[in-house]
Amino acid sequence: MAKPKVAFFDFAGCEGDQLQVANLEEELLTLLGQVEVVAFREVMKEQSDNYDIAFIEGSCTRLQDEERLKQIRKKAKLVVAIGSCATIGGINSLRNDKDLDDVRKTVYGEDARLFDSYAARPIDAVIPVDAYVHGCPITKDEFLSVVKSLLLGKKPDIPTYPVCVECKKNENVCAFERGQYCVGPVTRAGCNSCCVNEGTICWGCRGLVDNPNENSEKEVLIKYGLTVDDAINKFKLYFGWQERKR
Amino acid sequence: MRVISKEDFAEFVNALIKDKSLDVVGVKAKGGKFAFGPLESASELRLDYDVTLLPPKKYFFPQRETLVTYDVATGFAAPKTEGVKPLVIIGVHPYDIVALLHMDEIFKETKSDPYYFEKRNASIIIGINIQNMSKYCFAPQMGCAVIDYGYDLMLTDLGNRYAINIGHAKGEELLNKYAKNVTAALARDIQLVGQKKREILSMSKQKFDFSPELIPELLSKTYEESGFWEKHSEKCLACGSCVLVCPTCYCFDVKDSTDLSLERGERIRTWDGCLLEDFAKIASGENFRPTRPTRYRHRYFKKGKYLYDRFGFISCVGCGRCSSNCLPDIANPVKLFNDMYHETQSLGVIIAPAPEPAVEIQTEGNIDYVPKLATIVKKVPMTANETLFEIKLDDGSELGHKPGQFVEVSVFGIGEAPISVSSSPTKKGTFELCVRKLGNVTTKLHTLKEGDKVGIRGPFGNGFDYEFLKGKDLLFVAGGLGIAPLRSLFNYVLDNREKYGRVILLYGCKEPRELLFSEEMLALAKRDDVEFKPTVNWCPENEVWTGNIGVITTLIPQVSFDPESTYAVICGPPIMYKFVIHDLKGRNLPDDHIILSLERRMKCGVGKCGHCQINQIYVCKDGPVFNYSKIKGVPEAL
């Protein structure tokens, strides 16, 4: 069987997820035994338009990006969204409840009129997506696990439960007990609670679980001492697009 | 009772640590809390702790554990271990010791779990009587705060020294070999220990407003209490914290993980929890406990009722971990049971202690998680989504199944799925599985070719009682893929036709192109010793259908049967049962003449992992075949 051809694409994002892939180093070489990379701007010059699996990083923030996404969808057998911007709209969505003209002026100053923009959105708001590698940035382990699943013809195993499950298994002291405020109870697991393991909190980069109890989580945040506004902002950081949709 | 000074105890612990033939763990500080962890020195021990983040069960039933390794070239194997070193656990509170004893019972019931017991049997438990009690702890009320069994050694802090109760010869040997200056306890020491134990019993800040022995009966009276479970679980985050930190929770998930070669990998067991959304979800997307209130209720029933009925103990030791880990503060059993008690009292419900359950725990050998290698000898596509696989075990043995039993089918790199056996045991040499393309395993299975290898575990479950059914008239009612398990019995009956009375088969599917075993059905239509009636829900214009059109129940009025001599055998999609049962009862068929085969998420196949549980019943072990009269009162069943 011919090796599947793989291409990477980036939209509005920091390219940190592709960097994680490039950082796979030895494992990347082993993986290359299974696939042929035909486009990956961060690590190679060559580009090809002939691919089977498209990995897309970044969110869609302009109408003209939609056409490019549709072209990718047409050519690829499988489309995989990688990283928060692509999977859930990411922190780009923070701007969505601000006045867009103000946002453009802040970023581009006098040249704002030259730069078109609309509400930031995840890839699946524009084209169907077959698989997701969540995270900001993605973890190498999960990227590999998703790729292996796709190569085996298996639906990637992405948890439907929240980060608390992994925190408990890792025997972490709960962030709330350390006097911090965490959105792990409503955030999709799969990161092995990596941030909390390091003594900090979950910011929610993997997005909400399928059926989050948002009201209860906000009550908890407030019960432990956050103001209502701060609790709402906690949700906005990564859940903006998902909350709007709900 | 013995006594040892604290200095000599530290020396004893350090001597244990120094001996590299032992693993030594104990309670240490962790970020303002406490946790069991490997000891490098006795000075790390914090025996004044209140409660540890996780219970010591993690050493015997770890968060993640390899059950099976596989290699496409060689098949499946048990993981290679270098043998287990004796593990000394220092500082276990009595409630956690009781919890381990519960786990022992659960892991040995019916089939014993070798992975658990290999580690558990090599453990040496050094307990310590509670010095500081967590504010959520209610172990005294559960009778688990002070114990005189289950440990090898039990320490009591007496200021400058520890009193030591010896519970088992293993403990005494340890003392003899590694401890110095152990003396016999004096009368005052014995007296002091007694006093400490009495103090412990009054330490708890949690109070039941009633006797905890009423819990099982209290639950039975509250199962369908309107709004009770919804109200209490309104704030539930379904985060699973309460069950993941529980010392008696044992549910697990099993997943395959492959390496980058895509040809080798491991099958891994991980902790799971019944509070999590997908816990009871099957490949078709059906979720048998889809809402937070139903899952929240299940947790309390499992602890307070189902395990009590099966094992004779309330599976809660009062450690309070669930309460302290629940952010919205809705997991405190004392609070919930008190609310439940007051609610029943206000309704005038009388709660008396439940009669002692008849506990009959038997163990018949070890669980074998390693699948046998098998070959697909024939693959016959039946519809766009269903294929009949004929499978032969590579070691030449017979599957040895009963009609109605199922097997766990493994596909390399993908995982394992429960599939009912479609062929009769009268068919020798091979067996057949009728498989629908639905989840990961069944989808991949469809891409395999004749000659390809799969793994088989089983057969599992009880199967149909085909001996009992001899001489009876049989009315088979099959909906869609429900024909798959029924065919094993149906074909058995046809192969022993003279031993059974009338045989009627009612078979329905959505549309003609979804008809399974169509050639066999054609042959049936020609037999005069079988009455066969098929139906389809609808027939698209481009297809041909001369039979009945309508759902399966439209066939029931078309057959005559004698309710006295007839037994109905039913299998179909979950939605089908109540309608079929309703109509059969309308025809005066007695409840105990209705036999059902049910589908759930059978993961381990041996009544351990918890996924297929319907209230107190394990479908994989107690079923999948049930007499309707026995499960009609089981609310989650139909």
PDB file of N, CA and C in Angstrom, chain B residues 122-174:
ATOM      1  N   ALA B 122       1.188 -10.189  47.279  1.00  0.00           N
ATOM      2  CA  ALA B 122       2.584  -9.903  47.651  1.00  0.00           C
ATOM      3  C   ALA B 122       2.686  -8.671  48.543  1.00  0.00           C
ATOM      4  N   SER B 123       1.539  -8.215  49.076  1.00  0.00           N
ATOM      5  CA  SER B 123       1.594  -6.974  49.860  1.00  0.00           C
ATOM      6  C   SER B 123       1.645  -7.254  51.353  1.00  0.00           C
ATOM      7  N   ILE B 124       2.269  -6.338  52.065  1.00  0.00           N
ATOM      8  CA  ILE B 124       2.287  -6.388  53.526  1.00  0.00           C
ATOM      9  C   ILE B 124       1.752  -5.049  54.016  1.00  0.00           C
ATOM     10  N   ILE B 125       0.655  -5.113  54.749  1.00  0.00           N
ATOM     11  CA  ILE B 125      -0.040  -3.883  55.133  1.00  0.00           C
ATOM     12  C   ILE B 125       0.295  -3.524  56.581  1.00  0.00           C
ATOM     13  N   ILE B 126       0.922  -2.366  56.744  1.00  0.00           N
ATOM     14  CA  ILE B 126       1.149  -1.838  58.088  1.00  0.00           C
ATOM     15  C   ILE B 126       0.175  -0.689  58.292  1.00  0.00           C
ATOM     16  N   GLY B 127      -0.827  -0.929  59.084  1.00  0.00           N
ATOM     17  CA  GLY B 127      -1.860   0.088  59.300  1.00  0.00           C
ATOM     18  C   GLY B 127      -1.482   1.024  60.429  1.00  0.00           C
ATOM     19  N   ILE B 128      -2.215   2.116  60.532  1.00  0.00           N
ATOM     20  CA  ILE B 128      -2.051   3.003  61.689  1.00  0.00           C
ATOM     21  C   ILE B 128      -3.415   3.522  62.109  1.00  0.00           C
ATOM     22  N   ASN B 129      -3.669   3.517  63.376  1.00  0.00           N
ATOM     23  CA  ASN B 129      -4.938   4.075  63.852  1.00  0.00           C
ATOM     24  C   ASN B 129      -4.968   5.584  63.636  1.00  0.00           C
ATOM     25  N   ILE B 130      -6.152   6.068  63.286  1.00  0.00           N
ATOM     26  CA  ILE B 130      -6.325   7.464  62.883  1.00  0.00           C
ATOM     27  C   ILE B 130      -5.927   8.408  64.016  1.00  0.00           C
ATOM     28  N   GLN B 131      -5.071   9.395  63.676  1.00  0.00           N
ATOM     29  CA  GLN B 131      -4.726  10.418  64.671  1.00  0.00           C
ATOM     30  C   GLN B 131      -5.461  11.711  64.392  1.00  0.00           C
ATOM     31  N   ASN B 132      -5.543  12.059  63.122  1.00  0.00           N
ATOM     32  CA  ASN B 132      -6.313  13.231  62.717  1.00  0.00           C
ATOM     33  C   ASN B 132      -7.340  12.765  61.703  1.00  0.00           C
ATOM     34  N   MET B 133      -8.571  13.195  61.914  1.00  0.00           N
ATOM     35  CA  MET B 133      -9.613  12.720  61.011  1.00  0.00           C
ATOM     36  C   MET B 133     -10.038  13.847  60.085  1.00  0.00           C
ATOM     37  N   SER B 134     -10.160  13.532  58.798  1.00  0.00           N
ATOM     38  CA  SER B 134     -10.616  14.527  57.834  1.00  0.00           C
ATOM     39  C   SER B 134     -12.029  14.957  58.217  1.00  0.00           C
ATOM     40  N   LYS B 135     -12.359  16.224  57.950  1.00  0.00           N
ATOM     41  CA  LYS B 135     -13.670  16.702  58.416  1.00  0.00           C
ATOM     42  C   LYS B 135     -14.818  16.021  57.676  1.00  0.00           C
ATOM     43  N   TYR B 136     -14.518  15.363  56.571  1.00  0.00           N
ATOM     44  CA  TYR B 136     -15.575  14.685  55.818  1.00  0.00           C
ATOM     45  C   TYR B 136     -15.698  13.197  56.175  1.00  0.00           C
ATOM     46  N   CYS B 137     -14.758  12.726  57.012  1.00  0.00           N
ATOM     47  CA  CYS B 137     -14.695  11.288  57.289  1.00  0.00           C
ATOM     48  C   CYS B 137     -15.884  10.843  58.156  1.00  0.00           C
ATOM     49  N   PHE B 138     -16.497   9.740  57.761  1.00  0.00           N
ATOM     50  CA  PHE B 138     -17.551   9.161  58.602  1.00  0.00           C
ATOM     51  C   PHE B 138     -17.313   7.659  58.784  1.00  0.00           C
ATOM     52  N   ALA B 139     -16.037   7.306  58.787  1.00  0.00           N
ATOM     53  CA  ALA B 139     -15.680   5.895  58.950  1.00  0.00           C
ATOM     54  C   ALA B 139     -16.244   5.294  60.243  1.00  0.00           C
ATOM     55  N   PRO B 140     -16.261   6.051  61.370  1.00  0.00           N
ATOM     56  CA  PRO B 140     -16.819   5.440  62.585  1.00  0.00           C
ATOM     57  C   PRO B 140     -18.258   4.967  62.374  1.00  0.00           C
ATOM     58  N   GLN B 141     -19.056   5.787  61.665  1.00  0.00           N
ATOM     59  CA  GLN B 141     -20.465   5.408  61.451  1.00  0.00           C
ATOM     60  C   GLN B 141     -20.578   4.168  60.560  1.00  0.00           C
ATOM     61  N   MET B 142     -19.593   3.954  59.689  1.00  0.00           N
ATOM     62  CA  MET B 142     -19.649   2.799  58.793  1.00  0.00           C
ATOM     63  C   MET B 142     -18.985   1.580  59.442  1.00  0.00           C
ATOM     64  N   GLY B 143     -18.530   1.722  60.656  1.00  0.00           N
ATOM     65  CA  GLY B 143     -17.887   0.598  61.340  1.00  0.00           C
ATOM     66  C   GLY B 143     -16.502   0.298  60.785  1.00  0.00           C
ATOM     67  N   CYS B 144     -15.862   1.305  60.189  1.00  0.00           N
ATOM     68  CA  CYS B 144     -14.583   1.069  59.517  1.00  0.00           C
ATOM     69  C   CYS B 144     -13.459   1.924  60.096  1.00  0.00           C
ATOM     70  N   ALA B 145     -13.655   2.525  61.259  1.00  0.00           N
ATOM     71  CA  ALA B 145     -12.631   3.418  61.804  1.00  0.00           C
ATOM     72  C   ALA B 145     -11.646   2.674  62.690  1.00  0.00           C
ATOM     73  N   VAL B 146     -12.114   1.583  63.255  1.00  0.00           N
ATOM     74  CA  VAL B 146     -11.286   0.787  64.154  1.00  0.00           C
ATOM     75  C   VAL B 146     -11.527  -0.668  63.811  1.00  0.00           C
ATOM     76  N   ILE B 147     -10.459  -1.399  63.526  1.00  0.00           N
ATOM     77  CA  ILE B 147     -10.658  -2.790  63.090  1.00  0.00           C
ATOM     78  C   ILE B 147      -9.643  -3.716  63.755  1.00  0.00           C
ATOM     79  N   ASP B 148      -9.953  -4.987  63.780  1.00  0.00           N
ATOM     80  CA  ASP B 148      -8.966  -5.930  64.302  1.00  0.00           C
ATOM     81  C   ASP B 148      -8.697  -7.052  63.299  1.00  0.00           C
ATOM     82  N   TYR B 149      -8.780  -6.717  62.008  1.00  0.00           N
ATOM     83  CA  TYR B 149      -8.526  -7.711  60.964  1.00  0.00           C
ATOM     84  C   TYR B 149      -8.039  -6.972  59.720  1.00  0.00           C
ATOM     85  N   GLY B 150      -7.524  -7.708  58.777  1.00  0.00           N
ATOM     86  CA  GLY B 150      -7.201  -7.146  57.459  1.00  0.00           C
ATOM     87  C   GLY B 150      -5.807  -6.571  57.331  1.00  0.00           C
ATOM     88  N   TYR B 151      -5.081  -6.475  58.447  1.00  0.00           N
ATOM     89  CA  TYR B 151      -3.731  -5.902  58.382  1.00  0.00           C
ATOM     90  C   TYR B 151      -2.704  -6.948  58.776  1.00  0.00           C
ATOM     91  N   ASP B 152      -1.441  -6.649  58.462  1.00  0.00           N
ATOM     92  CA  ASP B 152      -0.358  -7.494  58.950  1.00  0.00           C
ATOM     93  C   ASP B 152       0.165  -6.943  60.272  1.00  0.00           C
ATOM     94  N   LEU B 153       0.303  -5.603  60.311  1.00  0.00           N
ATOM     95  CA  LEU B 153       0.623  -4.934  61.571  1.00  0.00           C
ATOM     96  C   LEU B 153      -0.277  -3.712  61.681  1.00  0.00           C
ATOM     97  N   MET B 154      -0.653  -3.364  62.912  1.00  0.00           N
ATOM     98  CA  MET B 154      -1.441  -2.132  63.106  1.00  0.00           C
ATOM     99  C   MET B 154      -0.790  -1.323  64.210  1.00  0.00           C
ATOM    100  N   LEU B 155      -0.456  -0.087  63.848  1.00  0.00           N
ATOM    101  CA  LEU B 155       0.220   0.790  64.802  1.00  0.00           C
ATOM    102  C   LEU B 155      -0.780   1.710  65.507  1.00  0.00           C
ATOM    103  N   THR B 156      -0.449   2.040  66.748  1.00  0.00           N
ATOM    104  CA  THR B 156      -1.181   3.106  67.431  1.00  0.00           C
ATOM    105  C   THR B 156      -0.139   4.030  68.046  1.00  0.00           C
ATOM    106  N   ASP B 157      -0.267   5.321  67.764  1.00  0.00           N
ATOM    107  CA  ASP B 157       0.695   6.302  68.257  1.00  0.00           C
ATOM    108  C   ASP B 157       0.450   6.551  69.739  1.00  0.00           C
ATOM    109  N   LEU B 158       1.464   6.265  70.554  1.00  0.00           N
ATOM    110  CA  LEU B 158       1.328   6.490  72.002  1.00  0.00           C
ATOM    111  C   LEU B 158       2.341   7.543  72.457  1.00  0.00           C
ATOM    112  N   GLY B 159       2.535   8.575  71.665  1.00  0.00           N
ATOM    113  CA  GLY B 159       3.449   9.648  72.068  1.00  0.00           C
ATOM    114  C   GLY B 159       4.873   9.370  71.647  1.00  0.00           C
ATOM    115  N   ASN B 160       5.671   8.776  72.536  1.00  0.00           N
ATOM    116  CA  ASN B 160       7.069   8.504  72.194  1.00  0.00           C
ATOM    117  C   ASN B 160       7.268   7.098  71.620  1.00  0.00           C
ATOM    118  N   ARG B 161       6.160   6.361  71.477  1.00  0.00           N
ATOM    119  CA  ARG B 161       6.276   4.978  71.003  1.00  0.00           C
ATOM    120  C   ARG B 161       5.024   4.566  70.241  1.00  0.00           C
ATOM    121  N   TYR B 162       5.148   3.489  69.506  1.00  0.00           N
ATOM    122  CA  TYR B 162       3.982   2.903  68.826  1.00  0.00           C
ATOM    123  C   TYR B 162       3.613   1.584  69.477  1.00  0.00           C
ATOM    124  N   ALA B 163       2.340   1.385  69.716  1.00  0.00           N
ATOM    125  CA  ALA B 163       1.858   0.043  70.056  1.00  0.00           C
ATOM    126  C   ALA B 163       1.642  -0.686  68.737  1.00  0.00           C
ATOM    127  N   ILE B 164       1.960  -1.977  68.700  1.00  0.00           N
ATOM    128  CA  ILE B 164       1.822  -2.736  67.461  1.00  0.00           C
ATOM    129  C   ILE B 164       0.925  -3.951  67.689  1.00  0.00           C
ATOM    130  N   ASN B 165      -0.182  -3.994  66.961  1.00  0.00           N
ATOM    131  CA  ASN B 165      -1.000  -5.212  66.956  1.00  0.00           C
ATOM    132  C   ASN B 165      -0.544  -6.056  65.769  1.00  0.00           C
ATOM    133  N   ILE B 166      -0.363  -7.343  66.029  1.00  0.00           N
ATOM    134  CA  ILE B 166       0.051  -8.216  64.935  1.00  0.00           C
ATOM    135  C   ILE B 166      -1.186  -8.910  64.390  1.00  0.00           C
ATOM    136  N   GLY B 167      -1.436  -8.709  63.102  1.00  0.00           N
ATOM    137  CA  GLY B 167      -2.650  -9.270  62.510  1.00  0.00           C
ATOM    138  C   GLY B 167      -2.383 -10.530  61.732  1.00  0.00           C
ATOM    139  N   HIS B 168      -1.133 -10.719  61.325  1.00  0.00           N
ATOM    140  CA  HIS B 168      -0.832 -11.837  60.440  1.00  0.00           C
ATOM    141  C   HIS B 168       0.638 -12.214  60.616  1.00  0.00           C
ATOM    142  N   ALA B 169       0.926 -13.480  60.374  1.00  0.00           N
ATOM    143  CA  ALA B 169       2.297 -13.977  60.527  1.00  0.00           C
ATOM    144  C   ALA B 169       3.284 -13.176  59.687  1.00  0.00           C
ATOM    145  N   LYS B 170       2.827 -12.691  58.509  1.00  0.00           N
ATOM    146  CA  LYS B 170       3.716 -11.907  57.648  1.00  0.00           C
ATOM    147  C   LYS B 170       4.236 -10.676  58.385  1.00  0.00           C
ATOM    148  N   GLY B 171       3.349 -10.082  59.189  1.00  0.00           N
ATOM    149  CA  GLY B 171       3.724  -8.893  59.943  1.00  0.00           C
ATOM    150  C   GLY B 171       4.734  -9.224  61.021  1.00  0.00           C
ATOM    151  N   GLU B 172       4.486 -10.317  61.684  1.00  0.00           N
ATOM    152  CA  GLU B 172       5.388 -10.717  62.765  1.00  0.00           C
ATOM    153  C   GLU B 172       6.785 -11.035  62.220  1.00  0.00           C
ATOM    154  N   GLU B 173       6.806 -11.729  61.080  1.00  0.00           N
ATOM    155  CA  GLU B 173       8.095 -12.051  60.451  1.00  0.00           C
ATOM    156  C   GLU B 173       8.869 -10.780  60.119  1.00  0.00           C
ATOM    157  N   LEU B 174       8.125  -9.797  59.629  1.00  0.00           N
ATOM    158  CA  LEU B 174       8.755  -8.532  59.247  1.00  0.00           C
ATOM    159  C   LEU B 174       9.399  -7.880  60.475  1.00  0.00           C
TER     160      LEU B 174
END
